[in-house]
Tab-separated table of C-alpha atoms and ligand atoms in Angstrom:
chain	number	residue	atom	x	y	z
V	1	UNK	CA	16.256	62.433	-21.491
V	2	UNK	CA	19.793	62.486	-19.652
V	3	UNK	CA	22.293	59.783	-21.048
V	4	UNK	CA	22.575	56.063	-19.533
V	5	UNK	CA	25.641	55.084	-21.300
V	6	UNK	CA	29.647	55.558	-18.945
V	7	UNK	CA	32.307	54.865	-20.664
V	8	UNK	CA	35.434	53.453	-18.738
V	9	UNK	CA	39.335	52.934	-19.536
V	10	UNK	CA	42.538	51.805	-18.139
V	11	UNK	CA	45.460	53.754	-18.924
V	12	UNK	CA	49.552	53.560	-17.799
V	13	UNK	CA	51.144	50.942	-16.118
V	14	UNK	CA	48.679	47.662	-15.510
V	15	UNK	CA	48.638	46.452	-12.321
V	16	UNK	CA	46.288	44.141	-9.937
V	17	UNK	CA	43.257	45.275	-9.817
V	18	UNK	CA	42.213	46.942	-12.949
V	19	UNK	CA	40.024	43.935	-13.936
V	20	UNK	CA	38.249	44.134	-10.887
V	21	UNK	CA	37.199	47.960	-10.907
V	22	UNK	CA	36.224	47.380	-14.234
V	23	UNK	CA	33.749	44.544	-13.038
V	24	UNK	CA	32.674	46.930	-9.952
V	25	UNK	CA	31.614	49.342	-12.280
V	26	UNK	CA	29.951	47.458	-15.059
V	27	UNK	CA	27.853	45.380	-12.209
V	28	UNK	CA	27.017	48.864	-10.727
V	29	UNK	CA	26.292	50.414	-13.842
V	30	UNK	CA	23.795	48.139	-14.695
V	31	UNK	CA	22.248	47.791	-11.160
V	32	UNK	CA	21.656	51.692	-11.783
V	33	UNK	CA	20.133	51.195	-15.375
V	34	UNK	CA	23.266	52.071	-17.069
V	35	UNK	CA	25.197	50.615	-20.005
V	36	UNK	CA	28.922	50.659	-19.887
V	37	UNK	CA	31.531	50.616	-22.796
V	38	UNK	CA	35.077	49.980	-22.087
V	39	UNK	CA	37.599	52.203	-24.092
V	40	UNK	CA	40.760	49.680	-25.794
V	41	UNK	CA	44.542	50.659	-24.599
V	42	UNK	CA	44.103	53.841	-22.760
V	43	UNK	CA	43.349	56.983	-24.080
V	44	UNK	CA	44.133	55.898	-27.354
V	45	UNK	CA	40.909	54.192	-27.901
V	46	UNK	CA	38.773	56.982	-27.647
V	47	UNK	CA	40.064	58.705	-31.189
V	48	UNK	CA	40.988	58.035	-34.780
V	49	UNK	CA	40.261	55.344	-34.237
V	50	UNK	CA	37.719	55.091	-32.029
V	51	UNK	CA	37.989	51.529	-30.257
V	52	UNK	CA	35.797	50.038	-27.611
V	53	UNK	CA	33.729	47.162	-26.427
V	54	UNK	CA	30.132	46.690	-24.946
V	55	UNK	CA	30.914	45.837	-21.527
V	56	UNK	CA	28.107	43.958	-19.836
V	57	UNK	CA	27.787	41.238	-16.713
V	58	UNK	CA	28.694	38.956	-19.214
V	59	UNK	CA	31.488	39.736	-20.210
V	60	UNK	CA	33.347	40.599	-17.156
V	61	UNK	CA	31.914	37.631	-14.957
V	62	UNK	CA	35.097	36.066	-13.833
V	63	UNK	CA	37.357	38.964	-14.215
V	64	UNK	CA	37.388	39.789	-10.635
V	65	UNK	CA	40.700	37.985	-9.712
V	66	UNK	CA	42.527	38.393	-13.038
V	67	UNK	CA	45.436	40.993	-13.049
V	68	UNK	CA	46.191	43.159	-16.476
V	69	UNK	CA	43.380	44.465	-17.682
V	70	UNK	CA	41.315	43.653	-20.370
V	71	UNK	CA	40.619	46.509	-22.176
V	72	UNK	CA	44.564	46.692	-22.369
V	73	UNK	CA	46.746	49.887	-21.605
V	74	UNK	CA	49.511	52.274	-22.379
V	75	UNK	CA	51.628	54.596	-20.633
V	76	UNK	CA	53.527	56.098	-24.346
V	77	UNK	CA	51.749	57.597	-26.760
V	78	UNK	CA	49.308	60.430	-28.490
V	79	UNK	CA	48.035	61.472	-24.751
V	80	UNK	CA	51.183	61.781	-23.028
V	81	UNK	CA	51.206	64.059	-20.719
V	82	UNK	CA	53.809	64.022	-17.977
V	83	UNK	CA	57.638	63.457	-18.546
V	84	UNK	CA	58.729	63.798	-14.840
V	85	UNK	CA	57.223	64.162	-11.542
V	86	UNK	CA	55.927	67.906	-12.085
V	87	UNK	CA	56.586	67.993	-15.505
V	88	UNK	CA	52.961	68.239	-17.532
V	89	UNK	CA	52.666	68.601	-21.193
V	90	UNK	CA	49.802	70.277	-22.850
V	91	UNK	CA	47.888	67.399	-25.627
V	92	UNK	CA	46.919	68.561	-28.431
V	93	UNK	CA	43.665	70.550	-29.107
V	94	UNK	CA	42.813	68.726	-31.931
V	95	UNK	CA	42.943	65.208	-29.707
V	96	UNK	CA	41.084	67.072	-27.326
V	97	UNK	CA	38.356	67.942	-29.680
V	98	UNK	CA	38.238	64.293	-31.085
V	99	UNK	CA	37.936	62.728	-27.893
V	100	UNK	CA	35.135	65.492	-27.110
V	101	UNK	CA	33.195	64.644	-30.010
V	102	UNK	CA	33.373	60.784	-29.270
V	103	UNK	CA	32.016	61.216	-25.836
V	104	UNK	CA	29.375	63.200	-27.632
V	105	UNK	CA	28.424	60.780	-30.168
V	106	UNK	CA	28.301	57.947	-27.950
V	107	UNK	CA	26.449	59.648	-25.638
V	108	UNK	CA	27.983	59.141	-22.811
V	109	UNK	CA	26.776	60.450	-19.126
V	110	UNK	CA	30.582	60.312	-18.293
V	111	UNK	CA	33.859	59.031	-18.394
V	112	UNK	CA	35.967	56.875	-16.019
V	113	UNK	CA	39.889	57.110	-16.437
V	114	UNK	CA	41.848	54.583	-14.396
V	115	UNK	CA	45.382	55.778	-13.833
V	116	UNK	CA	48.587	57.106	-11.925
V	117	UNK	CA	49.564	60.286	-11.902
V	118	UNK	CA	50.569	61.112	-15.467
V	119	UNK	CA	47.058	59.342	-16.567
V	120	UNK	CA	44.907	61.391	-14.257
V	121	UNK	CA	46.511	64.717	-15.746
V	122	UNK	CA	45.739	63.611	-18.681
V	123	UNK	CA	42.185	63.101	-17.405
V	124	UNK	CA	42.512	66.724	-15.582
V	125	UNK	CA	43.008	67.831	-19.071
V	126	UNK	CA	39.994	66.808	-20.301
V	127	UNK	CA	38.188	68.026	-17.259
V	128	UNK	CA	39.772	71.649	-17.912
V	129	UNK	CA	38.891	70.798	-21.796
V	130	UNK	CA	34.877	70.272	-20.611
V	131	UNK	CA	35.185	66.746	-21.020
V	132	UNK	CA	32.888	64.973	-18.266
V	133	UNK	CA	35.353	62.711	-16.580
V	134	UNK	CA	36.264	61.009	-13.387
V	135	UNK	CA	39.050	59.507	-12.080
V	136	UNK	CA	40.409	56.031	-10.379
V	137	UNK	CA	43.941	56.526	-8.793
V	138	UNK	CA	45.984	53.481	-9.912
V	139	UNK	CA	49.478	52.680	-8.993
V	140	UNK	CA	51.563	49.879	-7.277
V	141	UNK	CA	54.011	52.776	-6.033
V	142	UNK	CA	51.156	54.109	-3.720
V	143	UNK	CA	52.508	57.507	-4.237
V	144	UNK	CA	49.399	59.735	-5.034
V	145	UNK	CA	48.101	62.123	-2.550
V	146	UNK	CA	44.889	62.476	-1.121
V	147	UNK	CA	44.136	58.685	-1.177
V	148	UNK	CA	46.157	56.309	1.677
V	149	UNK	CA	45.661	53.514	-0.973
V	150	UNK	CA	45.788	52.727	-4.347
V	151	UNK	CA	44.844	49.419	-5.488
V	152	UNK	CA	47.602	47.263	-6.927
V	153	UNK	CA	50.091	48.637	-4.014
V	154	UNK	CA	48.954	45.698	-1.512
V	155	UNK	CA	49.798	43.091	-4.521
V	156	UNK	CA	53.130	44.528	-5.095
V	157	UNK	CA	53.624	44.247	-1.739
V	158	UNK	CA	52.529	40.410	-1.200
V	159	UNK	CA	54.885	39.721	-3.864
V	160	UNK	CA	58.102	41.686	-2.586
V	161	UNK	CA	56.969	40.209	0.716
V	162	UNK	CA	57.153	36.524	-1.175
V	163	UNK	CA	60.393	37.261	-3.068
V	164	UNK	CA	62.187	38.100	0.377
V	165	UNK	CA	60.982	35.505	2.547
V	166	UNK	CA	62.226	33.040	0.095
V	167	UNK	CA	65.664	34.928	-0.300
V	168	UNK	CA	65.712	34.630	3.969
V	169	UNK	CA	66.017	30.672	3.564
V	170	UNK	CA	68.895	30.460	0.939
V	171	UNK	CA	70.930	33.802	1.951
V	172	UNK	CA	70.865	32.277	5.407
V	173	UNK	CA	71.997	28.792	4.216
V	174	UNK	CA	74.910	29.762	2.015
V	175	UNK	CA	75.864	33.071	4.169
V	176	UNK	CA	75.654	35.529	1.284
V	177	UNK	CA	74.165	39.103	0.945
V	178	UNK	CA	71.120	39.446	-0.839
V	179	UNK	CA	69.731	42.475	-2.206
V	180	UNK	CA	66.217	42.989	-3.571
V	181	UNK	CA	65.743	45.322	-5.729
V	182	UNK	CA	61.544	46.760	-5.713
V	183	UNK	CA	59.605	49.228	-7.762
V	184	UNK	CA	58.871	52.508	-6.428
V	185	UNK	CA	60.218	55.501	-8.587
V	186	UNK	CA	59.537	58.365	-6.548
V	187	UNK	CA	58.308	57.021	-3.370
V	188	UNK	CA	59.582	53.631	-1.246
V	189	UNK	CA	55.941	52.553	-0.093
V	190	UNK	CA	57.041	48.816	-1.392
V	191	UNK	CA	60.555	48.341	-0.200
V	192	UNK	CA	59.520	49.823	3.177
V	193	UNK	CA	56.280	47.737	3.299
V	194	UNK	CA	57.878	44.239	2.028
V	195	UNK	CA	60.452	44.950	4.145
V	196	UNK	CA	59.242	45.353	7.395
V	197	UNK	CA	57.299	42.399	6.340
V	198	UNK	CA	59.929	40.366	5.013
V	199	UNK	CA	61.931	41.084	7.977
V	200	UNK	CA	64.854	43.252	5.556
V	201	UNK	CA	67.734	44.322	7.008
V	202	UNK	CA	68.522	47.461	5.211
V	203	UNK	CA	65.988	49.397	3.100
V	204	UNK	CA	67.059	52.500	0.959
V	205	UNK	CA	64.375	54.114	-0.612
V	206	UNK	CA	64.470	57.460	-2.867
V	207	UNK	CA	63.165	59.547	0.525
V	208	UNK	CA	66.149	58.944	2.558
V	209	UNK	CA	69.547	59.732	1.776
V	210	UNK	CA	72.143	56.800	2.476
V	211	UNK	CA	75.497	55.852	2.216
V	212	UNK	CA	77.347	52.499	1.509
V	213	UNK	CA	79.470	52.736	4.398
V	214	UNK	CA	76.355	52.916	6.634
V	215	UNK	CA	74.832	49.998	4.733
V	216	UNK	CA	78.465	47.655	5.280
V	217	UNK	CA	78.227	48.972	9.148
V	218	UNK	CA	74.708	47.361	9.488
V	219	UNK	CA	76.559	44.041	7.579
V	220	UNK	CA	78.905	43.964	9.546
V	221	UNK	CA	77.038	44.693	12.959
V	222	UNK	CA	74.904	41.646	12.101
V	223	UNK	CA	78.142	39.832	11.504
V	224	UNK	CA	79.228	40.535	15.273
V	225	UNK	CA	76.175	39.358	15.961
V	226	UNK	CA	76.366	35.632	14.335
V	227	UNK	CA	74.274	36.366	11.536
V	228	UNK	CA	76.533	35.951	8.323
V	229	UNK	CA	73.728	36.937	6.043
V	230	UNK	CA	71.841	39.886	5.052
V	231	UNK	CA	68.960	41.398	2.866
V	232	UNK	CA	68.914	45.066	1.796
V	233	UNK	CA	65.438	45.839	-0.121
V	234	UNK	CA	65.849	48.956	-2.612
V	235	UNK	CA	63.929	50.448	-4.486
V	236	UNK	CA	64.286	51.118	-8.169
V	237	UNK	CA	63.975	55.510	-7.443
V	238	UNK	CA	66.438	55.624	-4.577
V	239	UNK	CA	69.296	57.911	-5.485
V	240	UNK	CA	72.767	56.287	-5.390
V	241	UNK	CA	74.965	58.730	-3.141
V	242	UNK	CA	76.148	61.454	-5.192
V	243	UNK	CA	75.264	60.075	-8.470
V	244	UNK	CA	71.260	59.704	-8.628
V	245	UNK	CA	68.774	58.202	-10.309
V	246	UNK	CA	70.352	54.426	-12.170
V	247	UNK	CA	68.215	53.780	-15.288
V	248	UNK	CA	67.995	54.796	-18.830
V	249	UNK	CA	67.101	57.463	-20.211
V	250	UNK	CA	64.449	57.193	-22.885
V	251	UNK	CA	63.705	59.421	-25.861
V	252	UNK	CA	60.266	60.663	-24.720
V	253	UNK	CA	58.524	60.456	-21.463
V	254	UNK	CA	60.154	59.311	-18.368
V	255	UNK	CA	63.519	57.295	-17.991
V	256	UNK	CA	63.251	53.322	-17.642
V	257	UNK	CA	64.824	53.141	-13.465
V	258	UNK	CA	66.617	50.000	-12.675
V	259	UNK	CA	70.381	48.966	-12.108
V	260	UNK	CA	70.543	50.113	-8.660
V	261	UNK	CA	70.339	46.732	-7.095
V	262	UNK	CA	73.355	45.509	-9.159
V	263	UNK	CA	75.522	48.620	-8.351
V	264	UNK	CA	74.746	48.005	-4.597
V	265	UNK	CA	75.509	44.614	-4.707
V	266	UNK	CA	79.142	45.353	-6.523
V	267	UNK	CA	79.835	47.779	-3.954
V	268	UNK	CA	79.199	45.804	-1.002
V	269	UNK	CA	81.549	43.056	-2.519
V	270	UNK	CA	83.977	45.180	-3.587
V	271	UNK	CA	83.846	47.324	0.031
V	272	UNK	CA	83.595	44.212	2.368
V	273	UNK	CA	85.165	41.471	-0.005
V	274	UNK	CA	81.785	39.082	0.938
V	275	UNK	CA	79.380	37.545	-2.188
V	276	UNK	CA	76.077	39.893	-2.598
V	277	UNK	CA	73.961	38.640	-5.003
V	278	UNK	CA	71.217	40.691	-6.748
V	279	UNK	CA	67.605	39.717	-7.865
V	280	UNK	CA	65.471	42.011	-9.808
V	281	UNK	CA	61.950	42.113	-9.389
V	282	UNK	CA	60.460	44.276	-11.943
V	283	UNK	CA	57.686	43.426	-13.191
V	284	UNK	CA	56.137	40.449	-11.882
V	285	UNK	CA	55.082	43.439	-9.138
V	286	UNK	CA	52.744	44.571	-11.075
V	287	UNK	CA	51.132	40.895	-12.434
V	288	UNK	CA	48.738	38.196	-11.399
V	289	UNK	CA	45.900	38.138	-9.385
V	290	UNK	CA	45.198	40.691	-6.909
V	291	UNK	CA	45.049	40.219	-2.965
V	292	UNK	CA	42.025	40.174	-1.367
V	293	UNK	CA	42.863	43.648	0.341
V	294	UNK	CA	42.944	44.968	-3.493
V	295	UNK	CA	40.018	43.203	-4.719
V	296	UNK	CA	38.096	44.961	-2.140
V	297	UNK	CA	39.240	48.133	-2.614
V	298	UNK	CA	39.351	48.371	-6.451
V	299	UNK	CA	35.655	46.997	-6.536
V	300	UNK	CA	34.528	49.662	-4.338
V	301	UNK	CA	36.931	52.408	-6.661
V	302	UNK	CA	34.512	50.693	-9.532
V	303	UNK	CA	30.936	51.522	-7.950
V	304	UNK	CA	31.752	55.177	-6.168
V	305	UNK	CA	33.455	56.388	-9.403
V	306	UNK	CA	29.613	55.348	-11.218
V	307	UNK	CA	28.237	57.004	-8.062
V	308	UNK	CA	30.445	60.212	-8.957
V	309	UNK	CA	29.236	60.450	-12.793
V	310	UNK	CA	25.528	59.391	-11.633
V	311	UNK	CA	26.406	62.454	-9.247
V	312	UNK	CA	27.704	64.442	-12.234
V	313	UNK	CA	31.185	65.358	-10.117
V	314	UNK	CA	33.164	65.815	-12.874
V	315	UNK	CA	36.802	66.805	-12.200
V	316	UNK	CA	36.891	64.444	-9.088
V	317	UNK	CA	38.970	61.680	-8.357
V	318	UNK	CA	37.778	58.563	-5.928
V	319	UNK	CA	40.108	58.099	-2.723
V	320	UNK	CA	40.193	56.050	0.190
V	321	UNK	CA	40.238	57.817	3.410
V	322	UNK	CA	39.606	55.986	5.813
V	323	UNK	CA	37.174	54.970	6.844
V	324	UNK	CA	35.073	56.502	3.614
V	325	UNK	CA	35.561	56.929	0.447
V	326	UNK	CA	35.337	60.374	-0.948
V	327	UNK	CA	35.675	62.680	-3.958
V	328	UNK	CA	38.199	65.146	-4.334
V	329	UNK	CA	39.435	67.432	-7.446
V	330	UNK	CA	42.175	65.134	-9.636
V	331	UNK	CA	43.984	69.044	-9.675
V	332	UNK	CA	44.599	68.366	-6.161
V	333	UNK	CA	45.201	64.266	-6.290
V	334	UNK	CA	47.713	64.903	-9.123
V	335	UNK	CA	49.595	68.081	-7.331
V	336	UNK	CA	51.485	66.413	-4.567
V	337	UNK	CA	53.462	63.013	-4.387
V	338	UNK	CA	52.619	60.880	-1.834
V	339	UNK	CA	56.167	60.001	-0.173
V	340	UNK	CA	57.319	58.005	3.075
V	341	UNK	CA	57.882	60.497	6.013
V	342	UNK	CA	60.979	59.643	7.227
V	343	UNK	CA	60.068	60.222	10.997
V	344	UNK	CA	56.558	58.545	10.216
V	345	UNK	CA	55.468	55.698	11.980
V	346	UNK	CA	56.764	52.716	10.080
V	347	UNK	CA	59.520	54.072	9.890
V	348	UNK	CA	60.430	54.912	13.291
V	349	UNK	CA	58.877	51.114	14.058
V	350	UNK	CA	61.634	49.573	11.195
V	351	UNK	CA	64.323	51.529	13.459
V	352	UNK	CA	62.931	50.490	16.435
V	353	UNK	CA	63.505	46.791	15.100
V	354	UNK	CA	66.799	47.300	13.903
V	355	UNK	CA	66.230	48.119	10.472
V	356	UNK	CA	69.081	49.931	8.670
V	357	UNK	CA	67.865	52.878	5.988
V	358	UNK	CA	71.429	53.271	5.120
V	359	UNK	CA	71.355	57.283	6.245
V	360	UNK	CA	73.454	56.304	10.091
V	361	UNK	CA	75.843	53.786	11.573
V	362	UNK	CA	74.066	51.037	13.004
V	363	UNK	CA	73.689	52.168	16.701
V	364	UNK	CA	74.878	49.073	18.709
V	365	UNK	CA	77.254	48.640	15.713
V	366	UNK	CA	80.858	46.900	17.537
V	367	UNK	CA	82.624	49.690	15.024
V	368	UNK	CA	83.014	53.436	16.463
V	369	UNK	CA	84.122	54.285	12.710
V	370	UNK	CA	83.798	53.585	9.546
V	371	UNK	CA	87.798	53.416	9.337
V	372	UNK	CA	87.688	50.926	12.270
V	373	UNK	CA	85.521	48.491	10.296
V	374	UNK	CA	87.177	48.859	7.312
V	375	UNK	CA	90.533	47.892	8.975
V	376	UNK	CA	88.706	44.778	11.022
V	377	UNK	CA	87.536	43.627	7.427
V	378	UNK	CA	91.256	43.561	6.337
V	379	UNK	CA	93.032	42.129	9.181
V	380	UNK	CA	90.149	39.148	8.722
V	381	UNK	CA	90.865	38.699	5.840
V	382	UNK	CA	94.900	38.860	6.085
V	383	UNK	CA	94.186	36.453	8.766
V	384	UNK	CA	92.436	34.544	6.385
V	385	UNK	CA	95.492	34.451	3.733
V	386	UNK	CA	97.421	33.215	6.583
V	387	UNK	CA	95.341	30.408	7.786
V	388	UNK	CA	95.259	29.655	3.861
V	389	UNK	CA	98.954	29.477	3.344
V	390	UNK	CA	99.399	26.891	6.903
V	391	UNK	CA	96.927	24.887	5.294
V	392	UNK	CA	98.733	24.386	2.015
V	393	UNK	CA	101.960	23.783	4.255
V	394	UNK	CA	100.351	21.111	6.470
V	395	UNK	CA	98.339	19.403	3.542
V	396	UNK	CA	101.649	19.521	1.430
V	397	UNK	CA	99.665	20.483	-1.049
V	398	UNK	CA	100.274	23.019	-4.159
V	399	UNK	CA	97.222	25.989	-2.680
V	400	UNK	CA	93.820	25.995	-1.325
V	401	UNK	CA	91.799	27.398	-3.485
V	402	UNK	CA	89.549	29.598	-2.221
V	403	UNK	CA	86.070	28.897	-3.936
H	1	F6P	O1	54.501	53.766	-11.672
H	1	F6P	C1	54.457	52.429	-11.475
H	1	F6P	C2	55.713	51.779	-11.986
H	1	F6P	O2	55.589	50.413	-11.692
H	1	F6P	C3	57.020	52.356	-11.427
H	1	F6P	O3	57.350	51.866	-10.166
H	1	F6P	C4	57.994	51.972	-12.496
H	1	F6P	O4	59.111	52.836	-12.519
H	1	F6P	C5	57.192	52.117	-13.739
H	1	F6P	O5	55.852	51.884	-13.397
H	1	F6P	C6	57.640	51.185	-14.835
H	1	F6P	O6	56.903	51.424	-15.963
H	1	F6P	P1	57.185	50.678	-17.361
H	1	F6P	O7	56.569	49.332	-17.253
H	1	F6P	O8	56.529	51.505	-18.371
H	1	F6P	O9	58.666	50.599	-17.535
């Protein structure tokens, strides 16, 4: 009699949505005749020790709008097996043969591993291993091939999209530069998403080489223009100009990014002598509940990767292509990143509108150089000092401070 038992997990970085393509594929599983067991923090659950739970109707009714996931996650440990983008490391045989003989004893029809990039090679691994697994591409960063979406990217996206529209109201009021810095570490699906939507100014993103002087022309060619505030949206991956990544580099697996959106904010003050102020975003990207965009789309991840092991299509990875969703090898998914094209669509539509990626001057900039601007900004300000100094003459007074 063939098995009626899948086993599912959640592995890497957590993000909306896991909770739901859990429930899609317990409620499936069991509309099929199938039991499901959920696998605790990633990989690691499925050897010494073995750690799961029964998961049933029960006990993922009311899950479907709940972000992290509850059979908890990891993107460190025994299963590691990426350190950079193209960077794979073999695991270990005898993990491999552990994790073989759990599947085994639990009898499981199959095996569904929800994860990015470095999770689904981990899951190719097994594959290659004989290991009957499928996979669910999971990211915020939207960056894996052969699907348009991943769930947890629209989420990100609401909440970059949030973050700038209330930065719009109090960089407008108090005239100051904002800059927003997003995830993304190898592609700039959120900062280019959130800020079209947020209506950005400037977006630098890790596929697009830019330069600060570009990014003060587009300042001050909004200046000329009355508007004596700015955001620029970047994301954590973009390369600063001739110095790269910003982030720290850890002792194994891939280097924590962030620090970019400080450095760009120093330079701007530094370069055009305004205030630029700098808000982080991190994490809270990749919490709370998801949007209804990702709801759907993780619950229908949930019942086509049960269709795939009921299907026995082991080695394949569930992807949206719209309109269907289809199977392909994870080899493939895993191969290629996914990265903005930077003559693609939205981006031609943010230059269209405006929108600065840093990599030009600002085409109806009022500056025909860089040099030219840079000697406007001083004569303002020496005209500045001046105005200063008759004010402290006229008020008889010991200075004007300037605050
Ligand atoms: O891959 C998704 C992602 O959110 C990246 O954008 C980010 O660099 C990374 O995860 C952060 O991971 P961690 O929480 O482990 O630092």
């Amino acid at each position: 009699m063939s098995s009626k038992r899948i086993g599912i997990l959640t592995s890497g970085g957590d993000c909306p949505g896991l909770n739901a393509v859990i429930r899609g594929a317990v409620k499936s599983c069991s509309q099929l005749g199938y039991d499901c067991v959920g696998f605790l923090k990633g990989y690691e659950g499925l050897y010494d020790p073995v750690q799961y739970i029964g998961l049933t109707r029960k006990n993922t009714t009311g899950i479907l709008n709940q972000g992290g996931t509850i059979l908890g996650s990891t993107n460190k440990g025994r299963f590691a097996a990426t350190v950079g983008v193209s960077d794979r490391q073999q695991i270990d045989r005898e993990l491999l043969e552990g994790v073989r003989a759990t599947v085994d004893q639990l009898g499981l029809a199959g095996l569904i591993c929800i994860g990015g990039d470095g999770s689904l090679a981990i899951a190719q691994q097994f594959h290659e291993f004989g290991i009957p697994v499928v996979g669910v591409p999971k990211t915020i960063d939207n960056d894996l091939s052969a699907t348009a979406y991943t769930f947890g990217f629209d989420s990100a996206v609401a909440c970059a999209t949030d973050a700038l529209d209330r930065l719009h109201t109090t960089a407008a009021s108090h005239e100051r530069v904002f800059v927003l810095e997003v995830m993304g570490r190898h592609a700039g699906w959120i900062a280019l998403h959130s800020g079209i939507a947020g209506g950005g100014d400037v977006i630098l993103i890790p596929e697009i080489a830019w330069s600060f002087e570009n990014v003060c022309h587009k300042i001050l060619e909004r200046e000329s223009r009355g508007k004596k505030f700015t955001l620029v949206v970047v994301a954590e991956g973009a390369e600063l100009p001739g110095a790269g990544l910003v982030g720290r580099e850890q002792q194994a697996g891939q280097a924590r990014l962030g620090g970019i959106g400080q450095i760009v904010a120093d330079e701007i003050e530094r370069r055009l002598h305004r205030e630029a102020r700098v808000v982080v975003l991190g994490h809270l990207q990749r919490g709370g509940a998801p949007t209804t965009f990702d709801r759907v789309l993780a619950t229908q991840y949930g019942a086509h990767a049960v269709r795939l092991v009921v299907e026995r299509r082991f080695g394949e990875m569930i992807c949206c292509q719209p309109p269907r969703m289809t199977g392909v090898p994870i080899r493939e998914a895993i191969d290629q990143i996914r990265r903005v094209d930077h003559d693609g669509d939205a981006v031609q539509a943010a230059r269209a509108l405006g929108i600065s990626f840093g990599d030009q001057p600002t085409e109806d900039s009022p500056f025909t150089s860089y040099q030219e601007m840079v000697h406007e900004i001083e004569s303002r300000l020496e005209s500045a000092e001046e105005a200063a100094d008759a004010a402290v003459e006229d008020a008889n007074v010991e200075a004007v401070v300037p605050v």
